[in-house]
JSON list of C-alpha atoms in Angstrom, two decimals:
[
{"chain": "A", "resi": 1, "resn": "UNK", "atom": "CA", "xyz": [-12.48, -8.63, 14.37]},
{"chain": "A", "resi": 2, "resn": "UNK", "atom": "CA", "xyz": [-10.49, -10.72, 11.98]},
{"chain": "A", "resi": 3, "resn": "UNK", "atom": "CA", "xyz": [-9.62, -7.66, 9.89]},
{"chain": "A", "resi": 4, "resn": "UNK", "atom": "CA", "xyz": [-8.74, -8.45, 6.29]},
{"chain": "A", "resi": 5, "resn": "UNK", "atom": "CA", "xyz": [-8.53, -12.19, 5.50]},
{"chain": "A", "resi": 6, "resn": "UNK", "atom": "CA", "xyz": [-6.85, -13.46, 2.31]},
{"chain": "A", "resi": 7, "resn": "UNK", "atom": "CA", "xyz": [-6.86, -17.01, 1.08]},
{"chain": "A", "resi": 8, "resn": "UNK", "atom": "CA", "xyz": [-4.88, -18.96, 0.04]},
{"chain": "A", "resi": 9, "resn": "UNK", "atom": "CA", "xyz": [-1.48, -18.01, 1.49]},
{"chain": "A", "resi": 10, "resn": "UNK", "atom": "CA", "xyz": [0.47, -19.80, -1.22]},
{"chain": "A", "resi": 11, "resn": "UNK", "atom": "CA", "xyz": [-0.53, -20.99, -4.66]},
{"chain": "A", "resi": 12, "resn": "UNK", "atom": "CA", "xyz": [1.37, -22.57, -7.57]},
{"chain": "A", "resi": 13, "resn": "UNK", "atom": "CA", "xyz": [-0.35, -22.44, -10.98]},
{"chain": "A", "resi": 14, "resn": "UNK", "atom": "CA", "xyz": [0.66, -23.64, -14.44]},
{"chain": "A", "resi": 15, "resn": "UNK", "atom": "CA", "xyz": [0.56, -21.22, -17.31]},
{"chain": "A", "resi": 16, "resn": "UNK", "atom": "CA", "xyz": [-2.94, -20.90, -18.66]},
{"chain": "A", "resi": 17, "resn": "UNK", "atom": "CA", "xyz": [-4.73, -22.04, -15.52]},
{"chain": "A", "resi": 18, "resn": "UNK", "atom": "CA", "xyz": [-7.30, -19.78, -13.81]},
{"chain": "A", "resi": 19, "resn": "UNK", "atom": "CA", "xyz": [-7.91, -19.18, -10.16]},
{"chain": "A", "resi": 20, "resn": "UNK", "atom": "CA", "xyz": [-9.54, -16.79, -7.75]},
{"chain": "A", "resi": 21, "resn": "UNK", "atom": "CA", "xyz": [-7.82, -15.13, -4.80]},
{"chain": "A", "resi": 22, "resn": "UNK", "atom": "CA", "xyz": [-10.27, -14.47, -1.96]},
{"chain": "A", "resi": 23, "resn": "UNK", "atom": "CA", "xyz": [-10.43, -11.34, 0.19]},
{"chain": "A", "resi": 24, "resn": "UNK", "atom": "CA", "xyz": [-12.88, -10.69, 2.98]},
{"chain": "A", "resi": 25, "resn": "UNK", "atom": "CA", "xyz": [-13.07, -7.91, 5.56]},
{"chain": "A", "resi": 26, "resn": "UNK", "atom": "CA", "xyz": [-15.26, -7.59, 8.66]},
{"chain": "A", "resi": 27, "resn": "UNK", "atom": "CA", "xyz": [-14.81, -3.85, 9.34]},
{"chain": "A", "resi": 28, "resn": "UNK", "atom": "CA", "xyz": [-17.64, -2.61, 7.12]},
{"chain": "A", "resi": 29, "resn": "UNK", "atom": "CA", "xyz": [-15.08, -0.79, 4.97]},
{"chain": "A", "resi": 30, "resn": "UNK", "atom": "CA", "xyz": [-16.51, 0.78, 1.79]},
{"chain": "A", "resi": 31, "resn": "UNK", "atom": "CA", "xyz": [-13.16, 0.81, -0.06]},
{"chain": "A", "resi": 32, "resn": "UNK", "atom": "CA", "xyz": [-11.37, -2.43, -1.10]},
{"chain": "A", "resi": 33, "resn": "UNK", "atom": "CA", "xyz": [-8.42, -2.91, -3.37]},
{"chain": "A", "resi": 34, "resn": "UNK", "atom": "CA", "xyz": [-5.87, -5.38, -4.73]},
{"chain": "A", "resi": 35, "resn": "UNK", "atom": "CA", "xyz": [-2.14, -4.76, -5.08]},
{"chain": "A", "resi": 36, "resn": "UNK", "atom": "CA", "xyz": [0.72, -6.81, -6.42]},
{"chain": "A", "resi": 37, "resn": "UNK", "atom": "CA", "xyz": [4.20, -6.50, -4.89]},
{"chain": "A", "resi": 38, "resn": "UNK", "atom": "CA", "xyz": [7.24, -7.21, -6.95]},
{"chain": "A", "resi": 39, "resn": "UNK", "atom": "CA", "xyz": [10.86, -6.64, -5.92]},
{"chain": "A", "resi": 40, "resn": "UNK", "atom": "CA", "xyz": [11.89, -3.06, -6.41]},
{"chain": "A", "resi": 41, "resn": "UNK", "atom": "CA", "xyz": [8.51, -2.00, -7.77]},
{"chain": "A", "resi": 42, "resn": "UNK", "atom": "CA", "xyz": [6.57, -1.33, -4.66]},
{"chain": "A", "resi": 43, "resn": "UNK", "atom": "CA", "xyz": [2.87, -1.94, -4.41]},
{"chain": "A", "resi": 44, "resn": "UNK", "atom": "CA", "xyz": [1.04, -1.57, -7.70]},
{"chain": "A", "resi": 45, "resn": "UNK", "atom": "CA", "xyz": [-2.77, -1.13, -7.76]},
{"chain": "A", "resi": 46, "resn": "UNK", "atom": "CA", "xyz": [-4.61, -3.75, -9.80]},
{"chain": "A", "resi": 47, "resn": "UNK", "atom": "CA", "xyz": [-8.25, -3.00, -9.18]},
{"chain": "A", "resi": 48, "resn": "UNK", "atom": "CA", "xyz": [-10.32, -1.28, -6.54]},
{"chain": "A", "resi": 49, "resn": "UNK", "atom": "CA", "xyz": [-13.89, -0.74, -5.39]},
{"chain": "A", "resi": 50, "resn": "UNK", "atom": "CA", "xyz": [-15.66, 2.07, -3.50]},
{"chain": "A", "resi": 51, "resn": "UNK", "atom": "CA", "xyz": [-18.69, -0.04, -2.66]},
{"chain": "A", "resi": 52, "resn": "UNK", "atom": "CA", "xyz": [-20.81, -3.04, -3.63]},
{"chain": "A", "resi": 53, "resn": "UNK", "atom": "CA", "xyz": [-21.41, -3.11, -7.39]},
{"chain": "A", "resi": 54, "resn": "UNK", "atom": "CA", "xyz": [-18.69, -0.61, -8.17]},
{"chain": "A", "resi": 55, "resn": "UNK", "atom": "CA", "xyz": [-15.25, -1.49, -9.37]},
{"chain": "A", "resi": 56, "resn": "UNK", "atom": "CA", "xyz": [-12.53, 0.24, -11.32]},
{"chain": "A", "resi": 57, "resn": "UNK", "atom": "CA", "xyz": [-9.18, -0.38, -12.82]},
{"chain": "A", "resi": 58, "resn": "UNK", "atom": "CA", "xyz": [-5.90, 0.54, -11.16]},
{"chain": "A", "resi": 59, "resn": "UNK", "atom": "CA", "xyz": [-2.38, 0.80, -12.59]},
{"chain": "A", "resi": 60, "resn": "UNK", "atom": "CA", "xyz": [-1.97, -2.77, -13.79]},
{"chain": "A", "resi": 61, "resn": "UNK", "atom": "CA", "xyz": [-5.37, -4.33, -14.45]},
{"chain": "A", "resi": 62, "resn": "UNK", "atom": "CA", "xyz": [-4.60, -6.55, -17.50]},
{"chain": "A", "resi": 63, "resn": "UNK", "atom": "CA", "xyz": [-5.15, -10.25, -16.92]},
{"chain": "A", "resi": 64, "resn": "UNK", "atom": "CA", "xyz": [-7.26, -9.75, -13.76]},
{"chain": "A", "resi": 65, "resn": "UNK", "atom": "CA", "xyz": [-10.97, -9.45, -13.10]},
{"chain": "A", "resi": 66, "resn": "UNK", "atom": "CA", "xyz": [-12.77, -8.36, -9.92]},
{"chain": "A", "resi": 67, "resn": "UNK", "atom": "CA", "xyz": [-16.38, -8.16, -8.67]},
{"chain": "A", "resi": 68, "resn": "UNK", "atom": "CA", "xyz": [-17.91, -6.70, -5.59]},
{"chain": "A", "resi": 69, "resn": "UNK", "atom": "CA", "xyz": [-21.28, -8.25, -4.86]},
{"chain": "A", "resi": 70, "resn": "UNK", "atom": "CA", "xyz": [-21.13, -7.59, -1.11]},
{"chain": "A", "resi": 71, "resn": "UNK", "atom": "CA", "xyz": [-19.47, -5.03, 1.10]},
{"chain": "A", "resi": 72, "resn": "UNK", "atom": "CA", "xyz": [-17.36, -7.77, 2.73]},
{"chain": "A", "resi": 73, "resn": "UNK", "atom": "CA", "xyz": [-15.84, -9.63, -0.21]},
{"chain": "A", "resi": 74, "resn": "UNK", "atom": "CA", "xyz": [-13.60, -8.63, -3.08]},
{"chain": "A", "resi": 75, "resn": "UNK", "atom": "CA", "xyz": [-12.25, -11.62, -5.02]},
{"chain": "A", "resi": 76, "resn": "UNK", "atom": "CA", "xyz": [-9.51, -11.27, -7.61]},
{"chain": "A", "resi": 77, "resn": "UNK", "atom": "CA", "xyz": [-9.67, -13.60, -10.66]},
{"chain": "A", "resi": 78, "resn": "UNK", "atom": "CA", "xyz": [-6.79, -14.56, -12.84]},
{"chain": "A", "resi": 79, "resn": "UNK", "atom": "CA", "xyz": [-8.28, -15.54, -16.16]},
{"chain": "A", "resi": 80, "resn": "UNK", "atom": "CA", "xyz": [-5.32, -17.26, -17.73]},
{"chain": "A", "resi": 81, "resn": "UNK", "atom": "CA", "xyz": [-2.21, -17.28, -15.57]},
{"chain": "A", "resi": 82, "resn": "UNK", "atom": "CA", "xyz": [1.13, -16.17, -17.00]},
{"chain": "A", "resi": 83, "resn": "UNK", "atom": "CA", "xyz": [4.66, -16.30, -15.47]},
{"chain": "A", "resi": 84, "resn": "UNK", "atom": "CA", "xyz": [4.55, -12.47, -15.39]},
{"chain": "A", "resi": 85, "resn": "UNK", "atom": "CA", "xyz": [1.85, -12.76, -12.76]},
{"chain": "A", "resi": 86, "resn": "UNK", "atom": "CA", "xyz": [4.17, -14.40, -10.31]},
{"chain": "A", "resi": 87, "resn": "UNK", "atom": "CA", "xyz": [4.06, -12.04, -7.40]},
{"chain": "A", "resi": 88, "resn": "UNK", "atom": "CA", "xyz": [2.83, -11.40, -3.84]},
{"chain": "A", "resi": 89, "resn": "UNK", "atom": "CA", "xyz": [-0.77, -10.14, -3.87]},
{"chain": "A", "resi": 90, "resn": "UNK", "atom": "CA", "xyz": [-2.25, -7.96, -1.09]},
{"chain": "A", "resi": 91, "resn": "UNK", "atom": "CA", "xyz": [-5.81, -7.06, -0.47]},
{"chain": "A", "resi": 92, "resn": "UNK", "atom": "CA", "xyz": [-6.40, -3.78, 1.43]},
{"chain": "A", "resi": 93, "resn": "UNK", "atom": "CA", "xyz": [-9.45, -2.00, 2.70]},
{"chain": "A", "resi": 94, "resn": "UNK", "atom": "CA", "xyz": [-10.42, 1.28, 4.37]},
{"chain": "A", "resi": 95, "resn": "UNK", "atom": "CA", "xyz": [-13.25, 3.59, 5.26]},
{"chain": "A", "resi": 96, "resn": "UNK", "atom": "CA", "xyz": [-14.08, 6.46, 2.89]},
{"chain": "A", "resi": 97, "resn": "UNK", "atom": "CA", "xyz": [-14.34, 9.49, 5.06]},
{"chain": "A", "resi": 98, "resn": "UNK", "atom": "CA", "xyz": [-16.17, 12.65, 4.18]},
{"chain": "A", "resi": 99, "resn": "UNK", "atom": "CA", "xyz": [-12.92, 14.62, 4.23]},
{"chain": "A", "resi": 100, "resn": "UNK", "atom": "CA", "xyz": [-10.64, 12.25, 2.37]},
{"chain": "A", "resi": 101, "resn": "UNK", "atom": "CA", "xyz": [-9.29, 8.84, 3.11]},
{"chain": "A", "resi": 102, "resn": "UNK", "atom": "CA", "xyz": [-8.50, 6.69, 6.08]},
{"chain": "A", "resi": 103, "resn": "UNK", "atom": "CA", "xyz": [-5.53, 4.26, 6.37]},
{"chain": "A", "resi": 104, "resn": "UNK", "atom": "CA", "xyz": [-5.48, 1.00, 4.45]},
{"chain": "A", "resi": 105, "resn": "UNK", "atom": "CA", "xyz": [-5.74, -2.26, 6.36]},
{"chain": "A", "resi": 106, "resn": "UNK", "atom": "CA", "xyz": [-3.79, -5.03, 4.55]},
{"chain": "A", "resi": 107, "resn": "UNK", "atom": "CA", "xyz": [-4.36, -8.71, 4.50]},
{"chain": "A", "resi": 108, "resn": "UNK", "atom": "CA", "xyz": [-1.37, -11.10, 5.06]},
{"chain": "A", "resi": 109, "resn": "UNK", "atom": "CA", "xyz": [-0.85, -11.59, 1.38]},
{"chain": "A", "resi": 110, "resn": "UNK", "atom": "CA", "xyz": [-0.95, -14.45, -1.19]},
{"chain": "A", "resi": 111, "resn": "UNK", "atom": "CA", "xyz": [2.32, -15.67, -2.70]},
{"chain": "A", "resi": 112, "resn": "UNK", "atom": "CA", "xyz": [1.57, -16.81, -6.24]},
{"chain": "A", "resi": 113, "resn": "UNK", "atom": "CA", "xyz": [3.98, -18.67, -8.49]},
{"chain": "A", "resi": 114, "resn": "UNK", "atom": "CA", "xyz": [3.14, -19.36, -12.11]},
{"chain": "A", "resi": 115, "resn": "UNK", "atom": "CA", "xyz": [5.31, -21.90, -13.89]},
{"chain": "B", "resi": 1, "resn": "UNK", "atom": "CA", "xyz": [-3.22, 9.59, -13.12]},
{"chain": "B", "resi": 2, "resn": "UNK", "atom": "CA", "xyz": [-1.35, 9.88, -9.90]},
{"chain": "B", "resi": 3, "resn": "UNK", "atom": "CA", "xyz": [2.38, 9.01, -9.84]},
{"chain": "B", "resi": 4, "resn": "UNK", "atom": "CA", "xyz": [4.47, 8.78, -6.67]},
{"chain": "B", "resi": 5, "resn": "UNK", "atom": "CA", "xyz": [8.28, 8.80, -6.77]},
{"chain": "B", "resi": 6, "resn": "UNK", "atom": "CA", "xyz": [10.25, 7.82, -3.71]},
{"chain": "B", "resi": 7, "resn": "UNK", "atom": "CA", "xyz": [13.94, 8.30, -2.91]},
{"chain": "B", "resi": 8, "resn": "UNK", "atom": "CA", "xyz": [16.29, 6.79, -1.95]},
{"chain": "B", "resi": 9, "resn": "UNK", "atom": "CA", "xyz": [15.58, 3.17, -2.79]},
{"chain": "B", "resi": 10, "resn": "UNK", "atom": "CA", "xyz": [18.12, 2.00, -0.07]},
{"chain": "B", "resi": 11, "resn": "UNK", "atom": "CA", "xyz": [19.34, 3.79, 2.95]},
{"chain": "B", "resi": 12, "resn": "UNK", "atom": "CA", "xyz": [21.85, 2.67, 5.54]},
{"chain": "B", "resi": 13, "resn": "UNK", "atom": "CA", "xyz": [22.39, 4.58, 8.77]},
{"chain": "B", "resi": 14, "resn": "UNK", "atom": "CA", "xyz": [24.17, 4.00, 12.09]},
{"chain": "B", "resi": 15, "resn": "UNK", "atom": "CA", "xyz": [22.04, 3.28, 15.15]},
{"chain": "B", "resi": 16, "resn": "UNK", "atom": "CA", "xyz": [21.09, 6.68, 16.73]},
{"chain": "B", "resi": 17, "resn": "UNK", "atom": "CA", "xyz": [21.36, 8.64, 13.50]},
{"chain": "B", "resi": 18, "resn": "UNK", "atom": "CA", "xyz": [18.36, 10.15, 11.67]},
{"chain": "B", "resi": 19, "resn": "UNK", "atom": "CA", "xyz": [16.92, 8.83, 8.46]},
{"chain": "B", "resi": 20, "resn": "UNK", "atom": "CA", "xyz": [14.99, 10.86, 5.88]},
{"chain": "B", "resi": 21, "resn": "UNK", "atom": "CA", "xyz": [12.91, 9.47, 3.00]},
{"chain": "B", "resi": 22, "resn": "UNK", "atom": "CA", "xyz": [11.47, 11.74, 0.38]},
{"chain": "B", "resi": 23, "resn": "UNK", "atom": "CA", "xyz": [8.50, 11.39, -2.00]},
{"chain": "B", "resi": 24, "resn": "UNK", "atom": "CA", "xyz": [6.96, 13.53, -4.71]},
{"chain": "B", "resi": 25, "resn": "UNK", "atom": "CA", "xyz": [3.49, 13.24, -6.19]},
{"chain": "B", "resi": 26, "resn": "UNK", "atom": "CA", "xyz": [1.99, 14.38, -9.41]},
{"chain": "B", "resi": 27, "resn": "UNK", "atom": "CA", "xyz": [-1.74, 14.92, -8.84]},
{"chain": "B", "resi": 28, "resn": "UNK", "atom": "CA", "xyz": [-2.41, 18.24, -7.11]},
{"chain": "B", "resi": 29, "resn": "UNK", "atom": "CA", "xyz": [-5.87, 16.88, -6.05]},
{"chain": "B", "resi": 30, "resn": "UNK", "atom": "CA", "xyz": [-4.22, 14.35, -3.71]},
{"chain": "B", "resi": 31, "resn": "UNK", "atom": "CA", "xyz": [-5.00, 15.19, -0.09]},
{"chain": "B", "resi": 32, "resn": "UNK", "atom": "CA", "xyz": [-3.99, 12.24, 2.01]},
{"chain": "B", "resi": 33, "resn": "UNK", "atom": "CA", "xyz": [-0.42, 10.95, 2.42]},
{"chain": "B", "resi": 34, "resn": "UNK", "atom": "CA", "xyz": [0.17, 7.86, 4.50]},
{"chain": "B", "resi": 35, "resn": "UNK", "atom": "CA", "xyz": [3.47, 6.08, 5.24]},
{"chain": "B", "resi": 36, "resn": "UNK", "atom": "CA", "xyz": [3.72, 2.30, 5.73]},
{"chain": "B", "resi": 37, "resn": "UNK", "atom": "CA", "xyz": [6.34, 0.06, 7.17]},
{"chain": "B", "resi": 38, "resn": "UNK", "atom": "CA", "xyz": [6.77, -3.46, 5.90]},
{"chain": "B", "resi": 39, "resn": "UNK", "atom": "CA", "xyz": [8.95, -5.93, 7.75]},
{"chain": "B", "resi": 40, "resn": "UNK", "atom": "CA", "xyz": [10.33, -8.93, 5.96]},
{"chain": "B", "resi": 41, "resn": "UNK", "atom": "CA", "xyz": [7.60, -11.42, 5.04]},
{"chain": "B", "resi": 42, "resn": "UNK", "atom": "CA", "xyz": [4.89, -9.29, 6.65]},
{"chain": "B", "resi": 43, "resn": "UNK", "atom": "CA", "xyz": [2.13, -7.03, 5.45]},
{"chain": "B", "resi": 44, "resn": "UNK", "atom": "CA", "xyz": [2.50, -3.23, 5.21]},
{"chain": "B", "resi": 45, "resn": "UNK", "atom": "CA", "xyz": [1.33, -1.39, 8.32]},
{"chain": "B", "resi": 46, "resn": "UNK", "atom": "CA", "xyz": [0.57, 2.34, 8.75]},
{"chain": "B", "resi": 47, "resn": "UNK", "atom": "CA", "xyz": [3.16, 4.24, 10.80]},
{"chain": "B", "resi": 48, "resn": "UNK", "atom": "CA", "xyz": [2.01, 7.83, 10.22]},
{"chain": "B", "resi": 49, "resn": "UNK", "atom": "CA", "xyz": [-0.15, 9.85, 7.91]},
{"chain": "B", "resi": 50, "resn": "UNK", "atom": "CA", "xyz": [-0.81, 13.50, 7.04]},
{"chain": "B", "resi": 51, "resn": "UNK", "atom": "CA", "xyz": [-3.60, 15.33, 5.35]},
{"chain": "B", "resi": 52, "resn": "UNK", "atom": "CA", "xyz": [-3.23, 18.28, 2.96]},
{"chain": "B", "resi": 53, "resn": "UNK", "atom": "CA", "xyz": [-4.46, 20.87, 5.44]},
{"chain": "B", "resi": 54, "resn": "UNK", "atom": "CA", "xyz": [-1.49, 20.12, 7.79]},
{"chain": "B", "resi": 55, "resn": "UNK", "atom": "CA", "xyz": [2.19, 20.93, 7.09]},
{"chain": "B", "resi": 56, "resn": "UNK", "atom": "CA", "xyz": [3.82, 18.67, 9.73]},
{"chain": "B", "resi": 57, "resn": "UNK", "atom": "CA", "xyz": [2.87, 15.87, 12.05]},
{"chain": "B", "resi": 58, "resn": "UNK", "atom": "CA", "xyz": [4.97, 14.12, 14.66]},
{"chain": "B", "resi": 59, "resn": "UNK", "atom": "CA", "xyz": [4.55, 10.88, 16.60]},
{"chain": "B", "resi": 60, "resn": "UNK", "atom": "CA", "xyz": [7.48, 10.21, 19.03]},
{"chain": "B", "resi": 61, "resn": "UNK", "atom": "CA", "xyz": [10.55, 9.48, 16.85]},
{"chain": "B", "resi": 62, "resn": "UNK", "atom": "CA", "xyz": [8.63, 9.75, 13.60]},
{"chain": "B", "resi": 63, "resn": "UNK", "atom": "CA", "xyz": [7.60, 12.90, 11.78]},
{"chain": "B", "resi": 64, "resn": "UNK", "atom": "CA", "xyz": [6.18, 13.66, 8.31]},
{"chain": "B", "resi": 65, "resn": "UNK", "atom": "CA", "xyz": [6.36, 17.06, 6.52]},
{"chain": "B", "resi": 66, "resn": "UNK", "atom": "CA", "xyz": [4.26, 18.06, 3.55]},
{"chain": "B", "resi": 67, "resn": "UNK", "atom": "CA", "xyz": [4.92, 20.82, 1.02]},
{"chain": "B", "resi": 68, "resn": "UNK", "atom": "CA", "xyz": [1.78, 21.11, -1.13]},
{"chain": "B", "resi": 69, "resn": "UNK", "atom": "CA", "xyz": [3.17, 23.78, -3.36]},
{"chain": "B", "resi": 70, "resn": "UNK", "atom": "CA", "xyz": [6.14, 21.64, -4.38]},
{"chain": "B", "resi": 71, "resn": "UNK", "atom": "CA", "xyz": [4.16, 18.37, -4.08]},
{"chain": "B", "resi": 72, "resn": "UNK", "atom": "CA", "xyz": [6.72, 16.92, -1.78]},
{"chain": "B", "resi": 73, "resn": "UNK", "atom": "CA", "xyz": [6.37, 15.01, 1.46]},
{"chain": "B", "resi": 74, "resn": "UNK", "atom": "CA", "xyz": [9.04, 13.42, 3.63]},
{"chain": "B", "resi": 75, "resn": "UNK", "atom": "CA", "xyz": [9.38, 10.91, 6.48]},
{"chain": "B", "resi": 76, "resn": "UNK", "atom": "CA", "xyz": [11.88, 11.65, 9.25]},
{"chain": "B", "resi": 77, "resn": "UNK", "atom": "CA", "xyz": [12.95, 9.02, 11.77]},
{"chain": "B", "resi": 78, "resn": "UNK", "atom": "CA", "xyz": [15.14, 10.23, 14.65]},
{"chain": "B", "resi": 79, "resn": "UNK", "atom": "CA", "xyz": [17.31, 8.17, 16.99]},
{"chain": "B", "resi": 80, "resn": "UNK", "atom": "CA", "xyz": [17.08, 5.14, 14.74]},
{"chain": "B", "resi": 81, "resn": "UNK", "atom": "CA", "xyz": [17.12, 1.72, 16.28]},
{"chain": "B", "resi": 82, "resn": "UNK", "atom": "CA", "xyz": [17.84, -1.74, 14.69]},
{"chain": "B", "resi": 83, "resn": "UNK", "atom": "CA", "xyz": [14.10, -2.55, 14.83]},
{"chain": "B", "resi": 84, "resn": "UNK", "atom": "CA", "xyz": [13.49, 0.34, 12.45]},
{"chain": "B", "resi": 85, "resn": "UNK", "atom": "CA", "xyz": [15.18, -1.75, 9.73]},
{"chain": "B", "resi": 86, "resn": "UNK", "atom": "CA", "xyz": [12.35, -2.46, 7.19]},
{"chain": "B", "resi": 87, "resn": "UNK", "atom": "CA", "xyz": [10.94, -1.25, 3.85]},
{"chain": "B", "resi": 88, "resn": "UNK", "atom": "CA", "xyz": [9.08, 2.04, 4.02]},
{"chain": "B", "resi": 89, "resn": "UNK", "atom": "CA", "xyz": [6.41, 3.06, 1.45]},
{"chain": "B", "resi": 90, "resn": "UNK", "atom": "CA", "xyz": [4.94, 6.46, 0.91]},
{"chain": "B", "resi": 91, "resn": "UNK", "atom": "CA", "xyz": [1.53, 6.76, -0.74]},
{"chain": "B", "resi": 92, "resn": "UNK", "atom": "CA", "xyz": [-0.91, 9.39, -2.04]},
{"chain": "B", "resi": 93, "resn": "UNK", "atom": "CA", "xyz": [-4.65, 9.46, -2.50]},
{"chain": "B", "resi": 94, "resn": "UNK", "atom": "CA", "xyz": [-7.49, 11.93, -2.92]},
{"chain": "B", "resi": 95, "resn": "UNK", "atom": "CA", "xyz": [-11.20, 12.35, -3.12]},
{"chain": "B", "resi": 96, "resn": "UNK", "atom": "CA", "xyz": [-11.08, 12.55, -6.93]},
{"chain": "B", "resi": 97, "resn": "UNK", "atom": "CA", "xyz": [-9.79, 9.80, -9.16]},
{"chain": "B", "resi": 98, "resn": "UNK", "atom": "CA", "xyz": [-11.87, 7.18, -7.31]},
{"chain": "B", "resi": 99, "resn": "UNK", "atom": "CA", "xyz": [-10.06, 7.48, -3.95]},
{"chain": "B", "resi": 100, "resn": "UNK", "atom": "CA", "xyz": [-7.41, 5.13, -5.07]},
{"chain": "B", "resi": 101, "resn": "UNK", "atom": "CA", "xyz": [-4.11, 4.95, -3.22]},
{"chain": "B", "resi": 102, "resn": "UNK", "atom": "CA", "xyz": [-0.92, 4.99, -5.25]},
{"chain": "B", "resi": 103, "resn": "UNK", "atom": "CA", "xyz": [2.32, 3.90, -3.70]},
{"chain": "B", "resi": 104, "resn": "UNK", "atom": "CA", "xyz": [6.00, 4.83, -4.14]},
{"chain": "B", "resi": 105, "resn": "UNK", "atom": "CA", "xyz": [8.52, 2.13, -5.00]},
{"chain": "B", "resi": 106, "resn": "UNK", "atom": "CA", "xyz": [9.71, 1.77, -1.40]},
{"chain": "B", "resi": 107, "resn": "UNK", "atom": "CA", "xyz": [12.90, 2.50, 0.59]},
{"chain": "B", "resi": 108, "resn": "UNK", "atom": "CA", "xyz": [14.80, -0.27, 2.22]},
{"chain": "B", "resi": 109, "resn": "UNK", "atom": "CA", "xyz": [16.26, 1.09, 5.53]},
{"chain": "B", "resi": 110, "resn": "UNK", "atom": "CA", "xyz": [19.15, -0.65, 7.23]},
{"chain": "B", "resi": 111, "resn": "UNK", "atom": "CA", "xyz": [19.99, 0.47, 10.79]},
{"chain": "B", "resi": 112, "resn": "UNK", "atom": "CA", "xyz": [23.45, -0.80, 11.81]},
{"chain": "B", "resi": 113, "resn": "UNK", "atom": "CA", "xyz": [24.00, -1.47, 15.48]}
]
């Protein structure tokens, strides 16, 4: 199993450009999510999904879109990049158990710089 | 929505000493509390977790305690080693609120040899 695969590893964008961060998992996890990590602010939830066709907003959703057309893939789209979106982005997935949650499996992250 | 506060933000201990990191959560419906370790430049990885029907869980040098009434949970690392140096995150999630997992801001642990 590859686990959670994120691409690209690094990306530099100019203000106003759009792009899609890719995330794929091969563990048949129902739950997938995107976090951004900024110094001193931990991991903040952007969007999440509990299954194909179902998405919801997290703590910091503005400026980002997601879709979940398959169980395996959960891309994150930046509509019009801003310098405030410079961050490290992590995709994470897990099973949804009957009695609560299971641990998150993280991808290796995407380091995004917006100039 | 859920809010998780984590203290301290930085912790420095001597090798062999114990380290304690504390978290509080706001949503009484949360029932799953994992702890993740993140080494520099790497992804977060689970080190231990606890569910709301358990008060304490131990795995070798690491233990987690949960006080549901006070909405507190803590990570205890005994006999610390230099390789324990990393950033540690607590998190909380539940069956309600969409199963989302909310993280604390992290604690940077330094273990001095």
